[in-house]
Every structure is written in C-alpha cells, then in structure tokens.
PDB file of C-alpha atoms in Angstrom:
ATOM      1  CA  UNK A 459     -60.759 -50.610 -48.746  1.00 61.00           C
ATOM      2  CA  UNK A 460     -63.229 -52.238 -46.408  1.00 78.00           C
ATOM      3  CA  UNK A 461     -63.927 -51.178 -42.844  1.00 82.00           C
ATOM      4  CA  UNK A 462     -62.336 -53.530 -40.294  1.00 86.00           C
ATOM      5  CA  UNK A 463     -64.658 -55.671 -38.212  1.00 91.00           C
ATOM      6  CA  UNK A 464     -64.874 -55.458 -34.434  1.00 92.00           C
ATOM      7  CA  UNK A 465     -62.929 -58.715 -34.162  1.00 94.00           C
ATOM      8  CA  UNK A 466     -60.163 -57.379 -36.418  1.00 92.00           C
ATOM      9  CA  UNK A 467     -59.938 -54.148 -34.422  1.00 91.00           C
ATOM     10  CA  UNK A 468     -59.823 -56.104 -31.144  1.00 93.00           C
ATOM     11  CA  UNK A 469     -57.030 -58.305 -32.500  1.00 93.00           C
ATOM     12  CA  UNK A 470     -55.097 -55.229 -33.648  1.00 90.00           C
ATOM     13  CA  UNK A 471     -55.512 -53.465 -30.289  1.00 92.00           C
ATOM     14  CA  UNK A 472     -54.540 -56.573 -28.312  1.00 93.00           C
ATOM     15  CA  UNK A 473     -51.468 -57.077 -30.509  1.00 92.00           C
ATOM     16  CA  UNK A 474     -50.344 -53.455 -30.180  1.00 89.00           C
ATOM     17  CA  UNK A 475     -50.811 -53.587 -26.403  1.00 91.00           C
ATOM     18  CA  UNK A 476     -48.816 -56.833 -26.204  1.00 91.00           C
ATOM     19  CA  UNK A 477     -46.018 -55.332 -28.308  1.00 88.00           C
ATOM     20  CA  UNK A 478     -45.932 -52.352 -25.946  1.00 88.00           C
ATOM     21  CA  UNK A 479     -45.662 -54.726 -22.981  1.00 91.00           C
ATOM     22  CA  UNK A 480     -49.151 -54.093 -21.618  1.00 91.00           C
ATOM     23  CA  UNK A 481     -51.071 -57.121 -20.388  1.00 92.00           C
ATOM     24  CA  UNK A 482     -54.779 -56.391 -20.802  1.00 92.00           C
ATOM     25  CA  UNK A 483     -55.625 -59.349 -18.559  1.00 92.00           C
ATOM     26  CA  UNK A 484     -54.247 -57.421 -15.562  1.00 92.00           C
ATOM     27  CA  UNK A 485     -57.245 -55.094 -15.660  1.00 93.00           C
ATOM     28  CA  UNK A 486     -60.335 -56.077 -13.680  1.00 93.00           C
ATOM     29  CA  UNK A 487     -63.338 -57.687 -15.321  1.00 94.00           C
ATOM     30  CA  UNK A 488     -65.754 -55.769 -13.068  1.00 94.00           C
ATOM     31  CA  UNK A 489     -65.594 -52.002 -12.470  1.00 91.00           C
ATOM     32  CA  UNK A 490     -64.361 -51.022  -9.017  1.00 89.00           C
ATOM     33  CA  UNK A 491     -65.660 -47.596  -7.990  1.00 90.00           C
ATOM     34  CA  UNK A 492     -63.113 -47.373  -5.169  1.00 91.00           C
ATOM     35  CA  UNK A 493     -60.117 -47.422  -7.529  1.00 91.00           C
ATOM     36  CA  UNK A 494     -61.717 -46.141 -10.721  1.00 91.00           C
ATOM     37  CA  UNK A 495     -59.660 -48.563 -12.797  1.00 92.00           C
ATOM     38  CA  UNK A 496     -61.448 -49.257 -16.090  1.00 93.00           C
ATOM     39  CA  UNK A 497     -62.422 -52.792 -16.977  1.00 95.00           C
ATOM     40  CA  UNK A 498     -60.850 -54.806 -19.782  1.00 95.00           C
ATOM     41  CA  UNK A 499     -63.973 -54.343 -21.871  1.00 95.00           C
ATOM     42  CA  UNK A 500     -63.999 -50.571 -21.327  1.00 95.00           C
ATOM     43  CA  UNK A 501     -60.348 -50.214 -22.327  1.00 94.00           C
ATOM     44  CA  UNK A 502     -60.792 -52.418 -25.364  1.00 95.00           C
ATOM     45  CA  UNK A 503     -63.917 -50.512 -26.470  1.00 95.00           C
ATOM     46  CA  UNK A 504     -62.194 -47.119 -26.065  1.00 94.00           C
ATOM     47  CA  UNK A 505     -59.071 -48.203 -27.933  1.00 93.00           C
ATOM     48  CA  UNK A 506     -61.179 -49.843 -30.650  1.00 93.00           C
ATOM     49  CA  UNK A 507     -63.050 -46.568 -31.103  1.00 92.00           C
ATOM     50  CA  UNK A 508     -59.797 -44.600 -31.230  1.00 89.00           C
ATOM     51  CA  UNK A 509     -58.207 -46.917 -33.795  1.00 88.00           C
ATOM     52  CA  UNK A 510     -61.343 -46.857 -35.946  1.00 86.00           C
ATOM     53  CA  UNK A 511     -61.496 -43.062 -36.063  1.00 85.00           C
ATOM     54  CA  UNK A 512     -58.270 -41.194 -35.286  1.00 75.00           C
ATOM     55  CA  UNK A 513     -55.223 -42.776 -37.006  1.00 73.00           C
ATOM     56  CA  UNK A 514     -56.437 -41.813 -40.477  1.00 66.00           C
ATOM     57  CA  UNK A 515     -56.350 -38.153 -39.502  1.00 62.00           C
ATOM     58  CA  UNK A 516     -52.966 -38.549 -37.828  1.00 63.00           C
ATOM     59  CA  UNK A 517     -51.387 -40.424 -40.730  1.00 63.00           C
ATOM     60  CA  UNK A 518     -52.470 -37.732 -43.188  1.00 64.00           C
ATOM     61  CA  UNK A 519     -50.578 -34.993 -41.328  1.00 63.00           C
ATOM     62  CA  UNK A 520     -47.127 -33.915 -42.469  1.00 65.00           C
ATOM     63  CA  UNK A 521     -44.878 -31.218 -41.038  1.00 65.00           C
ATOM     64  CA  UNK A 522     -44.469 -28.110 -43.176  1.00 69.00           C
ATOM     65  CA  UNK A 523     -41.591 -28.264 -45.652  1.00 70.00           C
ATOM     66  CA  UNK A 524     -40.730 -27.238 -49.196  1.00 75.00           C
ATOM     67  CA  UNK A 525     -41.393 -30.782 -50.386  1.00 73.00           C
ATOM     68  CA  UNK A 526     -42.746 -33.919 -48.702  1.00 67.00           C
ATOM     69  CA  UNK A 527     -39.345 -35.574 -49.080  1.00 69.00           C
ATOM     70  CA  UNK A 528     -37.820 -32.957 -46.755  1.00 68.00           C
ATOM     71  CA  UNK A 529     -40.623 -32.850 -44.189  1.00 66.00           C
ATOM     72  CA  UNK A 530     -38.991 -35.241 -41.722  1.00 62.00           C
ATOM     73  CA  UNK A 531     -35.663 -33.422 -41.934  1.00 64.00           C
ATOM     74  CA  UNK A 532     -37.276 -29.990 -41.510  1.00 62.00           C
ATOM     75  CA  UNK A 533     -39.313 -30.987 -38.449  1.00 59.00           C
ATOM     76  CA  UNK A 534     -37.740 -33.982 -36.691  1.00 59.00           C
ATOM     77  CA  UNK A 535     -39.786 -35.445 -33.841  1.00 62.00           C
ATOM     78  CA  UNK A 536     -38.613 -34.398 -30.392  1.00 63.00           C
ATOM     79  CA  UNK A 537     -38.883 -36.530 -27.302  1.00 67.00           C
ATOM     80  CA  UNK A 538     -39.213 -33.510 -25.002  1.00 64.00           C
ATOM     81  CA  UNK A 539     -40.243 -30.535 -27.166  1.00 65.00           C
ATOM     82  CA  UNK A 540     -40.824 -28.178 -24.233  1.00 69.00           C
ATOM     83  CA  UNK A 541     -37.214 -28.570 -23.050  1.00 69.00           C
ATOM     84  CA  UNK A 542     -35.870 -28.026 -26.551  1.00 67.00           C
ATOM     85  CA  UNK A 543     -38.028 -24.932 -26.951  1.00 70.00           C
ATOM     86  CA  UNK A 544     -36.732 -23.563 -23.642  1.00 71.00           C
ATOM     87  CA  UNK A 545     -33.117 -24.154 -24.725  1.00 72.00           C
ATOM     88  CA  UNK A 546     -33.635 -22.502 -28.102  1.00 73.00           C
ATOM     89  CA  UNK A 547     -35.625 -19.556 -26.719  1.00 70.00           C
ATOM     90  CA  UNK A 548     -38.824 -20.430 -28.565  1.00 69.00           C
ATOM     91  CA  UNK A 549     -40.712 -20.981 -25.309  1.00 56.00           C
ATOM     92  CA  UNK A 550     -40.721 -17.268 -24.498  1.00 53.00           C
ATOM     93  CA  UNK A 551     -41.596 -16.211 -28.033  1.00 50.00           C
ATOM     94  CA  UNK A 552     -38.091 -14.866 -28.685  1.00 46.00           C
TER      95      UNK A 552
END
C-alpha cells in the first residue's frame, strides 16, 4: 500500500470536516495573537499529520475478549464512561 500524498490527505481531512459539519473556511487565514485561533493552514497541517500517523495505531487496537468476534460485545463503547463507572462502583476501585 502506498503512502497518501499531501493532496490526498488534505482532501480526506476536508471531507471528514465537512461531514462533521465543520467549515474550515470560517478559520482565519492570518494568525491573530489576540484570539489565538489557529489559521486554516495550521489546522489542516495538524490534522494531516494526525491522519498520517495515528489512525493506524488506533485501528489496530481491540478490546480484550476471548475471541475477536466477541470483543465489541465484551467492551461496548460508552458515551460517558466516567458516569457509568461511578454508577457501577468501578470509579472508587470497588
């Protein structure tokens, strides 16, 4: 598998942002020290770097289970894990 080009990564990032409802064009083109808001180019460069390096490590992770087919059932994702842990007593180490 070949490494994606900068243009391909930019297109991917822009598409994912658009699907999430984020308009990259709302960010400033020039850095404003008063607000600290990053520029479009800074955001795009940071997200490009993230996409090029991190998702491979994330996609290789699986929750512990007897077999991969049961991993999702054994450890379902939680929207608010800290609340669930407090309700079940796991937050205090009980």
